[in-house]
Short mmCIF file of C-alpha atoms and ligand atoms in Angstrom, two decimals:
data_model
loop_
_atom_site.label_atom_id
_atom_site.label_comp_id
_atom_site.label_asym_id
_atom_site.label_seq_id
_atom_site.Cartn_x
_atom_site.Cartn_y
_atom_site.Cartn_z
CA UNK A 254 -6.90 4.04 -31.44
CA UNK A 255 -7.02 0.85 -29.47
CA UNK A 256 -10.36 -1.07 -29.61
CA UNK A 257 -12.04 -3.48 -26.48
CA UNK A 258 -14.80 -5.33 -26.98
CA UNK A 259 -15.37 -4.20 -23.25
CA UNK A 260 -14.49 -1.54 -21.82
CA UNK A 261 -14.35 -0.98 -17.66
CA UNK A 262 -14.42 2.39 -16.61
CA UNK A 263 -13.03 3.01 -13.37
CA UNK A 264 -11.13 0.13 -11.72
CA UNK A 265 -12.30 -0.42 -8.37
CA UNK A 266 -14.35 -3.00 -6.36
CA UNK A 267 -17.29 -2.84 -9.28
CA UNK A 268 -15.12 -2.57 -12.08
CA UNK A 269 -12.88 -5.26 -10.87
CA UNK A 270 -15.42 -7.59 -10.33
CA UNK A 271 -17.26 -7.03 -13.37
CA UNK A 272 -13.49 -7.93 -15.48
CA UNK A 273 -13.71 -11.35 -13.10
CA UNK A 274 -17.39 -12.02 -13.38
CA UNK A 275 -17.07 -11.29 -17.47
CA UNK A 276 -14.19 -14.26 -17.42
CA UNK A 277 -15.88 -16.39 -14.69
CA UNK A 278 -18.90 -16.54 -17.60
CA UNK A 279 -16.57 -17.24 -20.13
CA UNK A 280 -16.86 -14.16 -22.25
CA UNK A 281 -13.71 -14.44 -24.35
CA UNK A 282 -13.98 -11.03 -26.11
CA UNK A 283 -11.23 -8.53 -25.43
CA UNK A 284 -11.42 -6.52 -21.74
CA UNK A 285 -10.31 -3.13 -20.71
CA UNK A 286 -9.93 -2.17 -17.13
CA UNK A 287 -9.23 1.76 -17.22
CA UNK A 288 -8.68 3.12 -13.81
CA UNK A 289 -7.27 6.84 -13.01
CA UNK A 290 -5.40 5.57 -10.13
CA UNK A 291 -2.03 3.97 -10.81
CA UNK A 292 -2.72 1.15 -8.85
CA UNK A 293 -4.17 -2.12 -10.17
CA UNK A 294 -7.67 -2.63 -8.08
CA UNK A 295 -7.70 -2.98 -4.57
CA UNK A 296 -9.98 -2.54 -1.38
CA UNK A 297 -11.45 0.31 0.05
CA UNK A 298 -12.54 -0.26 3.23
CA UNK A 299 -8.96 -0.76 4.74
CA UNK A 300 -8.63 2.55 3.84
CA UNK A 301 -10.09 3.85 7.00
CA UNK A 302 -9.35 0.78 9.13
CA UNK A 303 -6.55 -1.86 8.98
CA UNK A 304 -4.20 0.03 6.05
CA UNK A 305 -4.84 3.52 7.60
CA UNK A 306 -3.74 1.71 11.19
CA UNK A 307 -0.55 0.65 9.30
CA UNK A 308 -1.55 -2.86 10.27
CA UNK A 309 -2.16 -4.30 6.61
CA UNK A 310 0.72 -4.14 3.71
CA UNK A 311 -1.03 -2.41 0.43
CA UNK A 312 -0.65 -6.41 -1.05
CA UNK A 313 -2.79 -7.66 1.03
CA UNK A 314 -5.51 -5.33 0.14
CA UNK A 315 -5.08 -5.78 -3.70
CA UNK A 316 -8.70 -7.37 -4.93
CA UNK A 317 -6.74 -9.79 -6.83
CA UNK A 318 -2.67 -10.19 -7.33
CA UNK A 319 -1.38 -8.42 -9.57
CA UNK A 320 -0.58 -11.07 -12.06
CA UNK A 321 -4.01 -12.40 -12.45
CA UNK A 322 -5.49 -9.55 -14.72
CA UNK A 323 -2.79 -10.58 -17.41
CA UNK A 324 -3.35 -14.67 -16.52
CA UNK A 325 -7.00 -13.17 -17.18
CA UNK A 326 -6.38 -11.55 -20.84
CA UNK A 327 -7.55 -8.45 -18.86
CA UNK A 328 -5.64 -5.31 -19.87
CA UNK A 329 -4.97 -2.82 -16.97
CA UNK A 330 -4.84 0.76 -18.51
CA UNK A 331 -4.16 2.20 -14.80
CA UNK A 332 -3.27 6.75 -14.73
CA UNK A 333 -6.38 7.50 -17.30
CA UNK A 334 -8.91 9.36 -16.42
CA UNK A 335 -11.83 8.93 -18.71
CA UNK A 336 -13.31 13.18 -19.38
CA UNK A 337 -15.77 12.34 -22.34
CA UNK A 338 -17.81 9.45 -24.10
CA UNK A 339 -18.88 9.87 -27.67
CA UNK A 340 -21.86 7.09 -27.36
CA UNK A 341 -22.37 7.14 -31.34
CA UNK A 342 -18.81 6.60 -32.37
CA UNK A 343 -18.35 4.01 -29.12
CA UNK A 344 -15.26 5.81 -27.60
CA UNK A 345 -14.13 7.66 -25.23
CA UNK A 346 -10.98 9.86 -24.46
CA UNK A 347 -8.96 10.39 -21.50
CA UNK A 348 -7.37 13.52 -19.88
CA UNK A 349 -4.04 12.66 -21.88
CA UNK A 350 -6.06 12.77 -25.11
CA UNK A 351 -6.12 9.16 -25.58
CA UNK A 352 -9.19 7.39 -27.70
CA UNK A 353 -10.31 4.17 -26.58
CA UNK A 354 -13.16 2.41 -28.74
CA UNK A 355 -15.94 0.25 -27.01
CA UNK A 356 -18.38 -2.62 -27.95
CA UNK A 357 -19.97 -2.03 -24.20
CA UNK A 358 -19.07 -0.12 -21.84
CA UNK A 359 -19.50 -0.58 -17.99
CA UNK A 360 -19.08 2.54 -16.09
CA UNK A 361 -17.67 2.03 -12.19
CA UNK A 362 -16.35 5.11 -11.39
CA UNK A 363 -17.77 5.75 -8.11
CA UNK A 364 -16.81 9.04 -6.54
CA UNK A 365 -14.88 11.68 -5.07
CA UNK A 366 -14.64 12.61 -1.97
CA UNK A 367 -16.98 15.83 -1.08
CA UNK A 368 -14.53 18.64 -0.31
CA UNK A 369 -15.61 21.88 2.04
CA UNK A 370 -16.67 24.62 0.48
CA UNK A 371 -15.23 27.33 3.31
CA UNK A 372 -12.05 28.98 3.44
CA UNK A 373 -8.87 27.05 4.17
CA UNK A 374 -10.41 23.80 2.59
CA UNK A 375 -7.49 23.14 0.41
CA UNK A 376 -4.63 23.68 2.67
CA UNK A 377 -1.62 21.07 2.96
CA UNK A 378 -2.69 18.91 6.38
CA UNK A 379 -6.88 19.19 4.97
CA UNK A 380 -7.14 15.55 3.96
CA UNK A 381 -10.10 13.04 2.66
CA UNK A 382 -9.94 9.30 3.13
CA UNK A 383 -11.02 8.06 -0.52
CA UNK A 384 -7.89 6.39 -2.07
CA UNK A 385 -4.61 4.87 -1.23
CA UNK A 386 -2.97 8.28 -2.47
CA UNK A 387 -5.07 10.20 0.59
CA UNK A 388 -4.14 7.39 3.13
CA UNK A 389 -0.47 8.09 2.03
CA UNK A 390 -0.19 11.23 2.54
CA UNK A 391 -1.88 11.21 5.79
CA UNK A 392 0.91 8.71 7.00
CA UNK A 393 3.18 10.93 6.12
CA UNK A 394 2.06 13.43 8.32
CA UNK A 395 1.52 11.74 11.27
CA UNK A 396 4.32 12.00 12.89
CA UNK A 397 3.94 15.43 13.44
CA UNK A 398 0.48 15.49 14.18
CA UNK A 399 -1.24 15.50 17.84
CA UNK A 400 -4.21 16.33 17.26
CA UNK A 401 -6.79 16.00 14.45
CA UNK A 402 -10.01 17.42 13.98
CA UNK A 403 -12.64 14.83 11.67
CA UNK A 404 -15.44 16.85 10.26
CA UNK A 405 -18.09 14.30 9.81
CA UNK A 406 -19.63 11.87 12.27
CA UNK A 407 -20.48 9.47 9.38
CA UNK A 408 -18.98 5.57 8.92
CA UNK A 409 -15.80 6.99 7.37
CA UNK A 410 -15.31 9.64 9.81
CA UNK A 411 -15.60 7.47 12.57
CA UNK A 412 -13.36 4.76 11.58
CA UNK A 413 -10.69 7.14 10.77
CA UNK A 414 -11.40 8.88 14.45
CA UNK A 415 -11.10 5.37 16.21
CA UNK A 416 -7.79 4.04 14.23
CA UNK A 417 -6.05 7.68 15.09
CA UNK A 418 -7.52 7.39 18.73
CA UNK A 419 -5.35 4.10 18.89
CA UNK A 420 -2.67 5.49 17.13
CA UNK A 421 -2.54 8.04 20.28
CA UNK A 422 -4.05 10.75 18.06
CA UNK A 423 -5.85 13.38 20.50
CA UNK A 424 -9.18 13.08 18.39
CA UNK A 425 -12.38 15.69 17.83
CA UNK A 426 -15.78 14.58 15.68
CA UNK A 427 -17.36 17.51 14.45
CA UNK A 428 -20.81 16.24 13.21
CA UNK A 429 -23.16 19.31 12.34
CA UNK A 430 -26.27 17.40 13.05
CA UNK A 431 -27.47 16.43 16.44
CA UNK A 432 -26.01 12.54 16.11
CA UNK A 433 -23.83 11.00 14.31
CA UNK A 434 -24.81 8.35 12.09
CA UNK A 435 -27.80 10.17 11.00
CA UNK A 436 -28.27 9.92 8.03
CA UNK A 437 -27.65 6.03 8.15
CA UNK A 438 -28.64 4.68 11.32
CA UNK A 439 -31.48 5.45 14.52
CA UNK A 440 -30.92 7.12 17.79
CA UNK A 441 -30.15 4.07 19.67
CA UNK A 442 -27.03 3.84 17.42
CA UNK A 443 -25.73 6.72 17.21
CA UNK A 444 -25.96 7.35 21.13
CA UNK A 445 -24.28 4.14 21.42
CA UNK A 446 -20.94 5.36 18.73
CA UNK A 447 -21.15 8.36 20.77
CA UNK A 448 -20.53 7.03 23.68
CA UNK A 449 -17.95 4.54 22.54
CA UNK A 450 -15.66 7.60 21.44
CA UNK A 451 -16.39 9.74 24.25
CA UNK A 452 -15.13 6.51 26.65
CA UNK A 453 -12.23 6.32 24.10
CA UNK A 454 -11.53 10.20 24.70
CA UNK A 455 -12.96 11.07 21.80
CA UNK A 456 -13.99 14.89 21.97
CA UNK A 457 -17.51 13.80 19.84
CA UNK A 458 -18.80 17.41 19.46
CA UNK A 459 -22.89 17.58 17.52
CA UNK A 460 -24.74 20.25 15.91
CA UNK A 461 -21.07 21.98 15.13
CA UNK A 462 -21.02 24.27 12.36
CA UNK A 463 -17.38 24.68 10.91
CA UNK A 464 -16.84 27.97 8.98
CA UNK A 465 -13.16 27.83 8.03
CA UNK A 466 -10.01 26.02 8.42
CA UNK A 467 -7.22 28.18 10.06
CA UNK A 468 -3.63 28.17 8.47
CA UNK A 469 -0.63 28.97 10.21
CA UNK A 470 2.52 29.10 7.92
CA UNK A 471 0.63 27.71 4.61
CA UNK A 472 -0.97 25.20 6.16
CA UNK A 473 -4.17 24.06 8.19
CA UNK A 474 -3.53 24.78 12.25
CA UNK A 475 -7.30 24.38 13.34
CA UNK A 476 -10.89 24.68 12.45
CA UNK A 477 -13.23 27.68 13.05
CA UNK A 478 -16.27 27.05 14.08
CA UNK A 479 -19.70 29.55 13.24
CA UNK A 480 -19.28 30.11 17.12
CA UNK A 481 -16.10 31.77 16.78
CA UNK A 482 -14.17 28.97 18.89
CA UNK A 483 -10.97 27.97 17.13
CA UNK A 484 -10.34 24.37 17.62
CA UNK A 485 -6.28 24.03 17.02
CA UNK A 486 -5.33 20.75 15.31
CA UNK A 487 -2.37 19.71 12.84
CA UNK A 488 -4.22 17.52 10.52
CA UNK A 489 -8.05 17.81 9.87
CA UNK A 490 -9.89 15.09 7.88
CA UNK A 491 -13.25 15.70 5.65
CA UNK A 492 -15.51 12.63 5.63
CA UNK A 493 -18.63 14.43 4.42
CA UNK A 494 -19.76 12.17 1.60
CA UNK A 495 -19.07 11.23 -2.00
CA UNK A 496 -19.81 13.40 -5.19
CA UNK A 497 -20.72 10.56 -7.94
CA UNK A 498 -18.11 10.43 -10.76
CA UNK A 499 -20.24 10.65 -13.43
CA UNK A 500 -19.63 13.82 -15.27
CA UNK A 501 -19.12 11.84 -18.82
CA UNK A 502 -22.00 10.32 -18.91
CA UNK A 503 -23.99 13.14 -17.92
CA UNK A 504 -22.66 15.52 -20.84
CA UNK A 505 -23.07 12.16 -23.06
CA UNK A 506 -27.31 12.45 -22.62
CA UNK A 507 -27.04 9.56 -19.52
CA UNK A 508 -30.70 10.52 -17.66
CA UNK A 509 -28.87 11.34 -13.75
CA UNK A 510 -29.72 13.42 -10.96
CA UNK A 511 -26.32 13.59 -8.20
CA UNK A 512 -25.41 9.93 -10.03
CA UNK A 513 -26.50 7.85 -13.32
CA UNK A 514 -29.94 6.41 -13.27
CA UNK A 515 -29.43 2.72 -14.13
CA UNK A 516 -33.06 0.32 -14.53
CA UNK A 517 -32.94 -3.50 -13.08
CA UNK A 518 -30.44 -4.26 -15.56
CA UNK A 519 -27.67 -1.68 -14.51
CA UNK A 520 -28.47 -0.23 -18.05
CA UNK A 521 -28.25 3.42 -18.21
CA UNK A 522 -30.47 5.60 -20.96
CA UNK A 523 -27.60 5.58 -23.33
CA UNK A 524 -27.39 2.30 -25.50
CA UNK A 525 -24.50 0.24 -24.76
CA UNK A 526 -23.55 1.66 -21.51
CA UNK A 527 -23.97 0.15 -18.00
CA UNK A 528 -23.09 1.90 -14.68
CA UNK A 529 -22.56 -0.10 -11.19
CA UNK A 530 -21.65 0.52 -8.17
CA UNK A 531 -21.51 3.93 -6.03
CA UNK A 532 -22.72 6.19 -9.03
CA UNK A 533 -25.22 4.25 -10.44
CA UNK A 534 -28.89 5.44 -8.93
CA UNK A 535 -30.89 2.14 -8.99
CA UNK A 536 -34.48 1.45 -7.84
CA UNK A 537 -33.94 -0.73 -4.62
CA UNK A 538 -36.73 -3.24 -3.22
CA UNK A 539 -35.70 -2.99 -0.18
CA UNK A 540 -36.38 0.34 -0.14
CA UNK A 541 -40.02 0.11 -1.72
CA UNK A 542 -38.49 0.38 -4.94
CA UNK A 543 -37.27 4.29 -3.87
CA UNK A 544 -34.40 5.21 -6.38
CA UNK A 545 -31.25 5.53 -4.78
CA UNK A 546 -27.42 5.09 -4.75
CA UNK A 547 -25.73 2.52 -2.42
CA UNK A 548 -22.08 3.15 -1.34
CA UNK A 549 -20.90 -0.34 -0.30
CA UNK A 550 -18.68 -3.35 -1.65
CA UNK A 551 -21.65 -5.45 -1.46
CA UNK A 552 -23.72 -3.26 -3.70
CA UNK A 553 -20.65 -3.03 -6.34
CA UNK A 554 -20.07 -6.42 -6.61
CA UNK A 555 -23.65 -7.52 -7.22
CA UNK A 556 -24.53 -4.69 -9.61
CA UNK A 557 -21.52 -5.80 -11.35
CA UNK A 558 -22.79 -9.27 -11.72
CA UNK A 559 -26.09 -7.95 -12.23
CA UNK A 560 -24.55 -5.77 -15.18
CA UNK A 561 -21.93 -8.96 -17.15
CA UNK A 562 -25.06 -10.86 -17.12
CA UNK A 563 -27.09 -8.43 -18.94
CA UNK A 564 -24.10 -7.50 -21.45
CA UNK A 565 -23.67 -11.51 -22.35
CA UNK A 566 -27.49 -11.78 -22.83
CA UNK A 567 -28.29 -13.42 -19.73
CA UNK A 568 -30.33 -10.49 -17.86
CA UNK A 569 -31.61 -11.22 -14.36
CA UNK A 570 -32.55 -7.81 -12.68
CA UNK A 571 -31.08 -6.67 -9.61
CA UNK A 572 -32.72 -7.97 -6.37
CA UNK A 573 -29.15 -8.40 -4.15
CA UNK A 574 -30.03 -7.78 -0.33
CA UNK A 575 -27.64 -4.90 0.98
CA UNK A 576 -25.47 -5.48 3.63
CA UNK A 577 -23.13 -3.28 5.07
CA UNK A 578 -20.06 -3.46 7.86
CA UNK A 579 -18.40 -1.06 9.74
CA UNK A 580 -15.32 -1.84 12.42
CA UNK A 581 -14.46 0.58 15.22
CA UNK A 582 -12.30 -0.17 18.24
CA UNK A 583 -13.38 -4.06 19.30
CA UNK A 584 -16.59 -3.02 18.04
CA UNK A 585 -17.93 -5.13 14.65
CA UNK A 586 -21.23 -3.60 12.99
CA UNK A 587 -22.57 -5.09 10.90
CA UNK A 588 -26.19 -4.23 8.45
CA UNK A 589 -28.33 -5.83 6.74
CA UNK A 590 -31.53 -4.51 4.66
CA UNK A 591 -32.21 -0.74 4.35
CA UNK A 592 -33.57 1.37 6.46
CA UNK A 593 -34.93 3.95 4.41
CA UNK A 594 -38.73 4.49 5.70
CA UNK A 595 -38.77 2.59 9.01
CA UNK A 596 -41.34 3.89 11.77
CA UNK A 597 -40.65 1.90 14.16
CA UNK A 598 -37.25 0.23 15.95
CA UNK A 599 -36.75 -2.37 18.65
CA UNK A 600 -33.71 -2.80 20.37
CA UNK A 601 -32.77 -6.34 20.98
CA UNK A 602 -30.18 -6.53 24.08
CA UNK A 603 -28.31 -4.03 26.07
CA UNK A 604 -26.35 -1.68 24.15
CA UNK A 605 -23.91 -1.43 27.99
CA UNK A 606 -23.22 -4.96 27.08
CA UNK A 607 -21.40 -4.13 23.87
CA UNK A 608 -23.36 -6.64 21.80
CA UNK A 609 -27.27 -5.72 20.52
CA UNK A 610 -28.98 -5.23 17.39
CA UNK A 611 -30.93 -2.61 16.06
CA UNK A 612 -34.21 -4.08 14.29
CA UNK A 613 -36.06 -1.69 11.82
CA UNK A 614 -39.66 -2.16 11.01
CA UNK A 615 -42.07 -0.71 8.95
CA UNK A 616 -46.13 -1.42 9.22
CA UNK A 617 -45.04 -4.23 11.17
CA UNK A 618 -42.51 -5.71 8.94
CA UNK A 619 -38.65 -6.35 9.42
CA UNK A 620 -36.59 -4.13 7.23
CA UNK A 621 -33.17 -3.45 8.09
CA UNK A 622 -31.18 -5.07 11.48
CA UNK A 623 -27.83 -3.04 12.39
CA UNK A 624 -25.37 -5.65 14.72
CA UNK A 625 -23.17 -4.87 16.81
CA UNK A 626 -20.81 -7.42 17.83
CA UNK A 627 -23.67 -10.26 17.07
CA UNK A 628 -23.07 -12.31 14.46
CA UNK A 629 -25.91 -14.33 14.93
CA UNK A 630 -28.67 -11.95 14.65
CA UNK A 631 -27.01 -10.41 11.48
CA UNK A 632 -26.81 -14.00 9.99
CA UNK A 633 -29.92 -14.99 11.03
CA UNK A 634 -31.81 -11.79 10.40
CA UNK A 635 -31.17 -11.99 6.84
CA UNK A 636 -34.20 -13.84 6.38
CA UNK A 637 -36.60 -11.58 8.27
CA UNK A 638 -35.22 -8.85 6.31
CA UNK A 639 -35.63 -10.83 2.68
CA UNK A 640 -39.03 -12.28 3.76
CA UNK A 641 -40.51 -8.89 5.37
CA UNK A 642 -41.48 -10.67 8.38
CA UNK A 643 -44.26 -9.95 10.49
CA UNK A 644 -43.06 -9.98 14.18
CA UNK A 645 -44.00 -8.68 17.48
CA UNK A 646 -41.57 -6.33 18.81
CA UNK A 647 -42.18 -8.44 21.98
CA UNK A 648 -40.64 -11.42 20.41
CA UNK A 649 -37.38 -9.26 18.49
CA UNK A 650 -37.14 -7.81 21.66
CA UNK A 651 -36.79 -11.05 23.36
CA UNK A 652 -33.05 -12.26 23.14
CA UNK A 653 -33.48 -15.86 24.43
CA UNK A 654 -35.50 -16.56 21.68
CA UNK A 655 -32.88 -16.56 18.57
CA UNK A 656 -33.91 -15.17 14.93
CA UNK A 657 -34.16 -18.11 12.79
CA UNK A 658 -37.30 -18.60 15.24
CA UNK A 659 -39.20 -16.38 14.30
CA UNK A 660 -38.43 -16.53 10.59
P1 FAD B 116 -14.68 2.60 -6.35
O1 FAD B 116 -14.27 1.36 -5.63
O2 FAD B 116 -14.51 3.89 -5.66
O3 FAD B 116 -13.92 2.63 -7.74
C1 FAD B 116 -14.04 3.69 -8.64
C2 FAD B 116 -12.72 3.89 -9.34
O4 FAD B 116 -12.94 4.71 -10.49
C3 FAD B 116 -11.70 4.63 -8.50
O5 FAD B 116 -10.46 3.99 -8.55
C4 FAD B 116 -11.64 6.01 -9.15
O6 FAD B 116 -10.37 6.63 -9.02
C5 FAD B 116 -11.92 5.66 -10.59
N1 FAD B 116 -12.42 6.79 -11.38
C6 FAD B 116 -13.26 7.78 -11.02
N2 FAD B 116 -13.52 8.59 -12.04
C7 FAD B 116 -12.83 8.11 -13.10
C8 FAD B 116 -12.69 8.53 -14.45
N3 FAD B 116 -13.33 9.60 -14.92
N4 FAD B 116 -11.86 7.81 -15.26
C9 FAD B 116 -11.20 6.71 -14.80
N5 FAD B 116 -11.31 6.27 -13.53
C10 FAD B 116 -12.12 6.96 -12.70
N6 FAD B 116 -18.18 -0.34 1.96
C11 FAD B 116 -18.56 -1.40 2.70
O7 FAD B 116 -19.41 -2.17 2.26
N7 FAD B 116 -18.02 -1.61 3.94
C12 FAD B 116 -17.07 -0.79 4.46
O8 FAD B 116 -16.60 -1.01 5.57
C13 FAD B 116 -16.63 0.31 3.69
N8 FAD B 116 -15.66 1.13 4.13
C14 FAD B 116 -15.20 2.13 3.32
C15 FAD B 116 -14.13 2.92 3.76
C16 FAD B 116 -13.63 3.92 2.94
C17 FAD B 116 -12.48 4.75 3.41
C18 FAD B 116 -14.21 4.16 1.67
C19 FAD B 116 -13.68 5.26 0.78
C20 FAD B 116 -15.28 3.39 1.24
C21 FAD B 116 -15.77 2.37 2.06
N9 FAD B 116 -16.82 1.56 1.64
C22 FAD B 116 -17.23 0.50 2.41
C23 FAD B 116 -17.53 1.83 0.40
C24 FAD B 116 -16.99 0.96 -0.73
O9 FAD B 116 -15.60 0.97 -0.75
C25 FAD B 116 -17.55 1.49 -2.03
O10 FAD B 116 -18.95 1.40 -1.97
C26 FAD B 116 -17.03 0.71 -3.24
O11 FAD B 116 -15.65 0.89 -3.36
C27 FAD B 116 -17.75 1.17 -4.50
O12 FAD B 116 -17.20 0.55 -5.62
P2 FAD B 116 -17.20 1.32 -7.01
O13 FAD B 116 -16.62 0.39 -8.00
O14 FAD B 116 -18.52 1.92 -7.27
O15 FAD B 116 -16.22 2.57 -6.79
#
């Protein structure tokens, strides 16, 4: 049985930054980096943009080259899948029935990608955009592919719709709410993505139930919607959320609900074990404390931090201010704060001139901007968001008059 003093499970954005933040505080103890894909870590967010648009080489999305994990004394143990964790013994065993023994361990497993539950759901041409694997085999495909049908009008959904637009892709959103974007962003946003596809000939379709996927000689031809219209397509792509990969911890004791619940310190309830990153359900101030789970880089990298400190004794809790991006076409969006709770928006410039913000209050104070194509306000609103400003929605509203103003 092989022995780490820490171990890293899952080797992605969080996990790769917490091997790098462990070395950058000159922890010389042994480090494990277990990952189940075979590749060493690299970025996700390419996925659906530049590396699905064929316009970045997979080196160039690597989070670090390849040789710096051994330059690093950090072992890559890539194609293991961690099933269980034995938290009194301190190991853990993979699929392949390997042990692995732990001083700590840091779990960063994030997700998978939430699969459909109708018929059809698993046919060759149903894809999800998650890892490099998915991407692949969606390239492969594409030359034989006219049309594709996204289910999902969230971030991921959209990106993917806007790179195959480009890619001369005849597109359709199906989003079964009555915007897209819902679930993250106001009605001023999502109107405005809307409308971006549409005028890309995007075929942006809301409040769309889908109750199948059609096959045609073993493999997906279209989707069927509750209406009974058959929408024919050759690929169709599932962006409908992440299922937290958490499943060991859970049958370990770990306290979780739909993800691990972590306290300031990224510390779950089982002794000796953090989680980070997409899994780990933290209580956010920016969200009043509410507990949740953030799916971003910047969330992973700073629980991550938040996490090496705490394992090398130097705890300082987690109080990172989210930010988010999102590209689409020309378009650049880009989020800072949460939203959660806001009652009350103001829209700062003219959505028809392709740059305006999106500034979320609540009683009275600054809580979240979304920017798109306006750099400024998302630099500058950073403060009104960390500060909880007080502002008019006269003066937000009033774009001659630039952020760091009225900070
Ligand atoms: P991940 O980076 O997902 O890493 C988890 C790793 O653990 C994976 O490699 C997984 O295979 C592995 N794993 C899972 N279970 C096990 C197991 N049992 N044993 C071993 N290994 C396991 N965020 C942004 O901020 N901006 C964006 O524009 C953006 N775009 C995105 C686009 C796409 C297509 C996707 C999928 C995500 C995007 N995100 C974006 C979200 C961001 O990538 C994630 O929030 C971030 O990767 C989370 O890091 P993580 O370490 O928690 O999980």
């Amino acid at each position: 049985m092989s022995h780490f003093d820490v171990v890293i499970v899952g080797a992605g954005h969080g996990g790769a930054q917490a091997a790098i933040a462990l070395r950058q505080l000159k922890f010389e103890g042994s480090i494990a980096l277990v990952g189940r894909e075979p590749e060493p870590p690299y970025e996700r967010p390419p996925l659906s943009k530049e590396y699905l648009a064929g316009e970045k080489p997979f080196e160039r999305i690597l989070i670090r080259p390849q040789a710096f994990w051994q330059e690093r004394g950090v072992t890559l143990l890539p194609g293991r899948e961690v099933v269980s964790v034995d938290p009194r013994a301190c190991t853990l065993a993979t699929a392949d029935g390997e042990t692995i023994g732990y001083g700590h361990l840091l779990w960063s497993a994030g997700g998978d990608a939430r699969r459909l539950g109708c018929s059809g759901h698993d046919l060759p041409g149903v894809h999800t955009v998650r890892n490099r694997a998915d991407v692949l085999a969606m390239q492969a495909e594409l030359a034989d592919t006219r049309r594709v049908i996204v289910i999902g009008g969230g971030y991921i959904g959209l990106e993917a719709a806007a790179v195959l637009t480009k890619l001369g892709k005849q597109v359709t959103v199906l989003e079964a709410l009555d915007r897209v974007l819902a679930r993250v962003a106001a009605e001023p946003l999502s109107r405005f993505y809307e409308a971006e596809h549409r005028a890309h000939g995007v075929d942006v379709r809301l409040g769309v139930m889908v109750e199948g996927i059609e096959e045609a000689e073993g493999r997906a031809s279209g989707v069927r919607l509750a209406t009974g219209e058959i929408l024919p397509a050759e690929m169709v792509i599932v962006g409908i959320g992440i299922v937290p990969s958490v499943q060991p911890l859970l049958d370990a004791g770990a306290v979780g609900d739909g993800g691990v619940n972590v306290d300031g310190f990224c510390r779950t309830s089982l002794s000796g074990i953090h989680a980070i990153g997409d899994c780990a359900a933290h209580e956010n101030r920016f969200a009043a404390g509410a507990r949740m789970r953030l799916e971003s880089v910047q969330n992973a990298n700073d629980q991550a931090m938040t996490a090496v400190r705490d394992i090398l004794g130097q705890p300082q809790p987690y109080t990172a201010t989210p930010w988010f991006w999102s590209n689409q076409y020309d378009l650049k969006l880009q989020t800072v704060g949460l939203s959660v709770g806001y009652d009350e928006t103001v829209l700062r410039g003219d959505p028809a001139t392709r740059s305006f913000s999106l500034v979320y209050l609540r009683e009275g104070r600054v809580i979240a901007l979304d920017c798109v194509n306006a750099v400024k306000d998302y630099v500058q609103g950073r403060k009104l968001v960390e500060t909880g400003a007080r502002i008019s929605p006269d003066a937000l509203r009033d774009t001659s008059r630039p952020l760091k103003e009225l900070a």
